[in-house]
Coordinates of C-alpha atoms and ligand atoms in Angstrom, one line a residue:
M1 CA -210.4 137.9 130.5
F2 CA -209.7 134.4 129.1
C3 CA -206.4 133.0 130.1
C4 CA -204.6 129.7 129.4
P5 CA -203.4 128.1 132.6
A6 CA -200.8 126.1 130.7
C7 CA -199.0 128.7 128.4
H8 CA -200.5 131.9 129.9
A9 CA -201.8 133.2 126.6
R10 CA -204.6 135.7 127.0
Y11 CA -207.7 136.4 125.0
A12 CA -210.1 139.3 125.1
W13 CA -213.9 139.2 125.6
G14 CA -215.3 138.1 122.2
Y15 CA -212.9 135.2 121.8
L16 CA -214.9 132.4 120.2
S17 CA -212.7 129.3 120.1
H18 CA -213.3 126.6 122.8
Q19 CA -209.5 126.2 123.3
C20 CA -206.2 128.1 123.5
Q21 CA -205.0 129.0 120.1
A22 CA -201.4 128.7 121.1
C23 CA -201.3 125.3 122.9
G24 CA -204.7 123.8 122.4
G25 CA -205.5 123.6 126.1
P26 CA -208.7 124.6 127.9
L27 CA -209.0 128.2 129.0
D28 CA -209.9 129.8 132.3
F29 CA -212.1 132.9 132.6
A30 CA -211.7 135.6 135.3
L31 CA -213.5 138.9 135.9
E32 CA -211.3 141.9 136.9
R33 CA -213.1 142.1 140.3
V34 CA -216.0 140.4 142.0
A35 CA -218.1 141.8 144.8
F36 CA -221.0 140.6 147.0
P37 CA -223.1 143.4 148.3
L38 CA -225.0 141.1 150.7
Q39 CA -227.9 143.6 151.6
A40 CA -228.6 144.5 148.0
I41 CA -228.5 140.8 147.0
R42 CA -231.1 139.9 149.6
A43 CA -233.6 142.3 148.0
R44 CA -233.1 141.0 144.5
V45 CA -235.2 138.5 142.5
P46 CA -234.5 135.0 143.8
E47 CA -232.5 133.7 140.8
F48 CA -228.8 133.3 140.3
W49 CA -228.5 136.5 138.3
R50 CA -228.8 138.2 141.7
Y51 CA -225.0 137.8 142.1
A52 CA -224.6 140.4 139.3
E53 CA -221.4 141.9 140.7
A54 CA -219.7 138.5 140.4
L55 CA -220.9 137.7 136.9
P56 CA -220.2 139.0 133.4
V57 CA -222.6 141.7 132.2
F58 CA -224.9 141.0 129.3
E59 CA -227.2 143.6 127.8
Q60 CA -229.7 140.9 127.0
P61 CA -229.0 137.8 129.2
V62 CA -230.7 134.6 127.9
T63 CA -232.8 133.4 130.7
L64 CA -235.6 130.9 131.4
G65 CA -236.3 132.1 134.9
E66 CA -233.7 130.1 136.9
S67 CA -235.0 130.3 140.4
L68 CA -232.8 129.5 143.4
T69 CA -232.8 125.7 144.0
P70 CA -233.9 124.2 147.3
L71 CA -231.5 123.1 150.0
A72 CA -233.5 120.3 151.6
P73 CA -232.7 118.3 154.7
C74 CA -232.4 114.5 154.4
S75 CA -230.9 111.7 156.6
I76 CA -228.4 109.4 154.9
G77 CA -227.8 106.7 157.4
T78 CA -227.1 108.6 160.6
T79 CA -225.7 111.6 158.7
Q80 CA -227.8 114.7 158.4
V81 CA -227.3 116.1 154.9
L82 CA -228.6 119.1 153.0
L83 CA -229.5 118.2 149.4
K84 CA -229.0 121.0 146.8
C85 CA -231.9 120.2 144.4
E86 CA -230.5 121.2 141.1
Y87 CA -233.1 119.2 139.2
S88 CA -235.5 122.0 139.9
L89 CA -233.8 124.3 137.3
P90 CA -235.7 124.9 134.0
T91 CA -234.5 121.8 132.1
G92 CA -234.2 119.5 135.1
S93 CA -230.4 119.7 135.7
Y94 CA -227.7 121.9 137.1
K95 CA -226.4 122.5 133.5
D96 CA -228.8 125.4 133.1
R97 CA -226.4 127.6 135.2
G98 CA -223.7 127.1 132.6
S99 CA -225.9 127.1 129.6
A100 CA -227.5 130.5 130.6
L101 CA -224.0 132.1 130.7
L102 CA -222.6 130.4 127.6
I103 CA -225.6 131.0 125.4
S104 CA -225.8 134.6 126.6
Y105 CA -222.2 135.1 125.6
L106 CA -222.7 133.5 122.1
H107 CA -225.9 135.5 121.7
A108 CA -224.2 138.8 122.6
L109 CA -221.5 138.1 120.0
G110 CA -224.2 137.5 117.3
V111 CA -223.5 133.8 116.9
Q112 CA -226.3 132.2 114.8
E113 CA -225.3 128.6 114.9
A114 CA -223.4 126.3 117.2
V115 CA -222.6 122.6 117.9
E116 CA -222.2 120.6 121.2
D117 CA -221.6 117.0 122.3
S118 CA -223.2 115.6 125.4
S119 CA -224.3 112.6 127.3
G120 CA -227.7 114.2 127.3
N121 CA -228.3 116.7 130.0
A122 CA -225.9 119.4 128.7
G123 CA -227.3 119.0 125.2
A124 CA -230.9 119.3 126.5
S125 CA -230.0 122.4 128.6
L126 CA -228.1 124.2 125.8
A127 CA -230.9 123.3 123.4
A128 CA -233.4 125.1 125.6
Y129 CA -231.3 128.2 126.0
A130 CA -230.5 128.2 122.2
A131 CA -234.2 128.1 121.5
R132 CA -234.7 131.0 123.8
A133 CA -232.0 133.0 122.0
G134 CA -233.1 131.9 118.5
L135 CA -229.7 130.2 117.9
R136 CA -229.5 127.0 115.8
L137 CA -227.9 124.1 117.7
K138 CA -226.7 120.7 116.6
V139 CA -226.1 118.2 119.4
F140 CA -224.0 115.0 119.1
C141 CA -225.1 112.4 121.6
P142 CA -224.5 108.7 122.2
A143 CA -227.4 106.9 120.6
S144 CA -227.7 105.0 123.8
A145 CA -228.4 108.2 126.0
S146 CA -231.6 108.3 128.0
P147 CA -234.5 108.7 125.6
G148 CA -235.9 111.5 127.9
K149 CA -232.8 113.6 127.4
L150 CA -232.8 113.0 123.7
L151 CA -236.5 113.9 123.5
Q152 CA -235.8 117.2 125.3
I153 CA -233.1 118.1 122.8
R154 CA -235.6 117.5 119.9
L155 CA -238.4 119.2 121.8
Y156 CA -236.4 122.5 122.1
G157 CA -235.8 122.4 118.3
A158 CA -232.1 121.5 118.2
E159 CA -230.8 119.0 115.6
L160 CA -230.0 115.7 117.3
V161 CA -227.1 113.7 115.9
P162 CA -227.2 110.2 117.5
V163 CA -223.7 108.5 117.5
E164 CA -223.3 104.8 118.0
G165 CA -220.8 103.6 120.6
P166 CA -219.6 104.9 124.0
R167 CA -219.6 108.6 125.0
P168 CA -216.2 109.5 123.4
K169 CA -217.5 108.5 120.0
A170 CA -219.9 111.5 120.1
T171 CA -217.0 113.9 120.8
E172 CA -215.0 112.3 117.9
A173 CA -217.9 112.8 115.5
L174 CA -218.3 116.4 116.7
L175 CA -214.6 117.3 116.3
E176 CA -214.6 115.9 112.8
Y177 CA -217.6 118.1 112.0
V178 CA -216.0 121.2 113.6
A179 CA -212.8 120.6 111.6
R180 CA -214.8 120.4 108.4
T181 CA -217.2 123.2 108.9
R182 CA -215.5 125.6 111.4
A183 CA -218.7 125.6 113.4
V184 CA -218.7 127.3 116.8
Y185 CA -218.2 124.6 119.4
A186 CA -220.4 125.6 122.4
S187 CA -218.7 123.1 124.6
H188 CA -219.9 122.6 128.2
L189 CA -216.7 120.5 128.7
W190 CA -214.3 123.2 127.3
H191 CA -215.8 126.6 127.5
P192 CA -214.9 128.5 130.7
L193 CA -218.1 130.5 130.7
F194 CA -220.0 127.3 131.4
I195 CA -218.0 126.9 134.7
E196 CA -218.5 130.7 135.3
G197 CA -222.3 130.0 135.4
V198 CA -222.0 126.9 137.6
K199 CA -220.0 128.8 140.2
T200 CA -223.4 130.4 141.2
L201 CA -224.2 127.1 142.8
A202 CA -221.6 127.9 145.5
F203 CA -223.0 131.4 146.0
E204 CA -226.5 130.0 146.5
I205 CA -225.3 127.4 149.0
A206 CA -223.4 130.0 151.0
E207 CA -226.4 132.4 151.0
Q208 CA -228.8 129.7 152.0
L209 CA -226.6 128.9 154.9
G210 CA -226.7 132.6 156.0
W211 CA -223.4 133.3 154.2
S212 CA -221.6 130.7 156.3
L213 CA -219.4 127.8 155.3
P214 CA -220.6 124.2 154.7
G215 CA -218.3 121.6 156.1
A216 CA -218.2 119.5 152.9
V217 CA -219.9 119.5 149.5
L218 CA -220.3 116.3 147.6
C219 CA -221.1 116.1 143.9
P220 CA -221.0 113.6 141.0
V221 CA -217.9 114.1 138.8
G222 CA -217.3 113.1 135.2
A223 CA -216.0 116.2 133.4
G224 CA -216.1 117.9 136.8
S225 CA -217.9 121.2 136.0
I226 CA -219.9 121.1 139.2
L227 CA -216.8 120.6 141.3
L228 CA -214.8 123.3 139.4
G229 CA -217.8 125.6 139.6
L230 CA -218.0 125.1 143.4
H231 CA -214.2 125.7 143.7
K232 CA -214.4 128.9 141.7
G233 CA -217.5 130.2 143.5
F234 CA -216.4 129.4 147.0
G235 CA -212.9 130.7 146.1
E236 CA -214.3 134.1 145.1
L237 CA -216.3 134.3 148.4
C238 CA -213.0 133.7 150.2
Q239 CA -211.2 136.2 148.1
V240 CA -213.5 139.0 149.2
G241 CA -213.7 137.8 152.8
V242 CA -217.3 136.6 152.9
L243 CA -216.0 133.1 153.8
P244 CA -212.9 132.2 155.7
R245 CA -211.8 129.2 153.6
L246 CA -213.0 126.6 151.1
P247 CA -215.3 123.8 152.2
R248 CA -214.0 120.2 151.6
L249 CA -214.9 119.4 148.0
V250 CA -215.7 115.7 147.6
A251 CA -215.9 114.2 144.1
V252 CA -218.0 111.0 143.6
Q253 CA -217.4 108.8 140.6
A254 CA -218.8 105.6 139.4
R255 CA -216.2 102.9 140.0
H256 CA -216.7 101.6 136.4
V257 CA -215.4 104.9 135.0
S258 CA -213.2 106.4 137.7
P259 CA -210.0 108.1 136.2
L260 CA -210.1 110.9 138.8
Y261 CA -210.3 108.5 141.7
Q262 CA -207.4 106.5 140.4
A263 CA -205.3 109.6 139.9
F264 CA -206.2 110.9 143.4
V265 CA -205.3 107.7 145.3
R266 CA -202.0 107.4 143.3
G267 CA -201.1 111.0 144.2
D268 CA -200.8 112.0 140.6
Q269 CA -200.9 115.6 139.3
E270 CA -202.7 114.7 136.0
V271 CA -205.6 112.4 135.3
A272 CA -204.8 109.6 132.9
R273 CA -207.4 108.1 130.6
A274 CA -209.3 105.2 132.3
L275 CA -207.8 102.1 130.8
D276 CA -210.8 99.8 130.9
P277 CA -214.1 101.8 131.4
Q278 CA -217.1 99.6 131.9
P279 CA -220.8 100.5 131.3
T280 CA -222.3 102.4 134.2
L281 CA -225.8 103.4 135.3
A282 CA -224.4 106.9 135.9
E283 CA -224.3 107.9 132.2
G284 CA -223.8 111.6 133.0
I285 CA -220.3 110.9 134.5
A286 CA -219.2 108.1 132.2
L287 CA -216.2 110.1 130.8
P288 CA -212.9 108.2 130.5
V289 CA -210.8 111.4 130.9
P290 CA -211.8 114.9 132.0
V291 CA -210.7 117.9 130.0
R292 CA -209.5 119.7 133.2
G293 CA -208.0 116.8 135.1
R294 CA -205.1 118.8 136.6
A295 CA -207.4 121.6 137.8
L296 CA -209.8 119.1 139.4
L297 CA -207.0 117.4 141.4
K298 CA -205.7 120.8 142.5
A299 CA -209.1 122.0 143.6
I300 CA -209.9 118.9 145.6
R301 CA -206.5 118.9 147.3
E302 CA -206.5 122.6 148.0
S303 CA -209.9 122.2 149.8
G304 CA -208.7 119.2 151.9
G305 CA -211.3 117.1 150.0
A306 CA -211.5 113.6 148.7
V307 CA -212.6 111.4 145.8
V308 CA -214.7 108.3 146.3
A309 CA -215.8 105.7 143.8
V310 CA -219.0 103.8 144.2
S311 CA -220.2 100.5 142.7
E312 CA -223.2 99.9 140.4
E313 CA -225.0 98.2 143.3
E314 CA -224.5 101.3 145.4
I315 CA -225.8 103.6 142.6
A316 CA -228.9 101.5 142.2
A317 CA -229.4 101.4 146.0
G318 CA -228.9 105.2 146.1
V319 CA -231.7 105.8 143.5
K320 CA -234.1 103.8 145.7
Q321 CA -233.1 105.3 148.9
F322 CA -233.5 108.8 147.5
G323 CA -236.9 107.8 146.2
Q324 CA -238.0 106.5 149.6
A325 CA -236.9 109.8 151.1
G326 CA -239.0 111.7 148.5
F327 CA -236.4 112.7 146.0
C328 CA -236.6 111.6 142.3
V329 CA -233.0 111.7 141.0
E330 CA -231.3 110.1 138.1
P331 CA -228.6 107.4 138.7
T332 CA -225.8 109.9 138.0
S333 CA -227.0 112.1 140.9
A334 CA -227.7 109.1 143.2
V335 CA -224.0 108.4 143.5
V336 CA -223.8 110.9 146.3
W337 CA -225.9 108.7 148.6
A338 CA -223.1 106.1 148.8
G339 CA -220.6 108.9 148.7
V340 CA -221.9 110.2 152.0
E341 CA -222.0 106.7 153.5
R342 CA -218.4 106.1 152.5
L343 CA -217.2 109.3 154.1
A344 CA -219.1 108.3 157.3
Q345 CA -217.6 104.8 157.4
Q346 CA -214.1 106.2 156.9
G347 CA -214.6 108.8 159.6
Q348 CA -214.0 111.5 157.1
L349 CA -217.1 113.6 157.7
P350 CA -216.2 117.2 158.6
A351 CA -216.2 118.0 162.3
R352 CA -217.9 121.3 161.8
G353 CA -220.4 122.7 159.3
P354 CA -223.2 121.0 157.4
V355 CA -222.7 118.4 154.7
V356 CA -224.2 119.4 151.4
A357 CA -224.8 116.9 148.5
V358 CA -225.6 118.1 145.0
L359 CA -228.5 116.4 143.2
S360 CA -227.6 117.2 139.6
G361 CA -230.5 115.9 137.5
H362 CA -234.1 114.8 137.7
G363 CA -235.0 111.1 137.7
L364 CA -237.6 111.3 135.0
K365 CA -234.9 112.2 132.5
A366 CA -233.6 108.6 132.8
A367 CA -237.1 107.0 133.2
Q368 CA -236.1 103.9 131.3
A369 CA -233.1 103.1 133.5
M370 CA -235.0 104.0 136.6
S371 CA -237.9 101.7 135.8
Q372 CA -235.5 98.8 135.6
L373 CA -234.2 99.6 139.0
V374 CA -237.5 100.3 140.7
G375 CA -239.3 97.3 139.0
Ligands
ZN401 ZN1 -202.2 127.8 126.0

């Protein structure tokens, strides 16, 4: 069920390490078969667990009532876009899809205690689901992360470990702790069950479009779990014949930390670490190198997609533009505004099918940064 794409080692259900024992790489997860009984799905509770035949089975899934998120129309310039409002999930970000699956898995295996590193949203989300499951969680975060996200982590009862310095310092501190204590690393960056949960985003978009294909889907990309989730979810819908092909998957990065963009324009197969990352408003995607770089490049190219990088000015403008359109999103999510504009300027909008942009997190999570932008 768990398979290493690099060395092809396989691991059974119940495997607890976040990486391949043989080569240290990240693992993939696959169910033996998936199915989409469309009529039956329509009659089920409007939450992502309705895609039960395409998800692992848990006797006691850990849930906070993850209702389907809205797909709301909005004009970006002259482009009509459908916004997938992931901030309406229980902790205010798309991460709840992955956390629900990952914590359900750890809970089913009887894990009592786990650790995680995060720029804020994943830590807050995992903390909420850990609270629901009665699991103790320790979260390593940059001390500079948005206070709202750090507050959420503490509110849900997780132990917050603030780490000075940029985002990678939190990972270093966590890995040192894991090596010393052998704690279970509930990593949203590494664990394939996190992506397994995020793939439901693709199922929802397809169902909300009457089981038809969007022309393109744009999302913010740091580690790339949204994009990889979309690729997996739409891929499974193609595999069983519900959709004819993948939509174009478009990754949007902050220019200040844009290793995927650099690799994509160079035509590379791997993503090299960003040489000189600069501070960015988009804290949720300020990752100098993604864990699954090769898979991201492959997914984007296979879908006929693209990568765009946007400036800090464009991110700030995006926050305001979304606000004026009635959407309160954090700067990390607002990158998609300029992403859509860039595709339109370059004549790269799809000829057919709606353009969907993923709004990953609520603006009030980053209230401090937002107040500086809005004035
Ligand atoms: Zn391996």
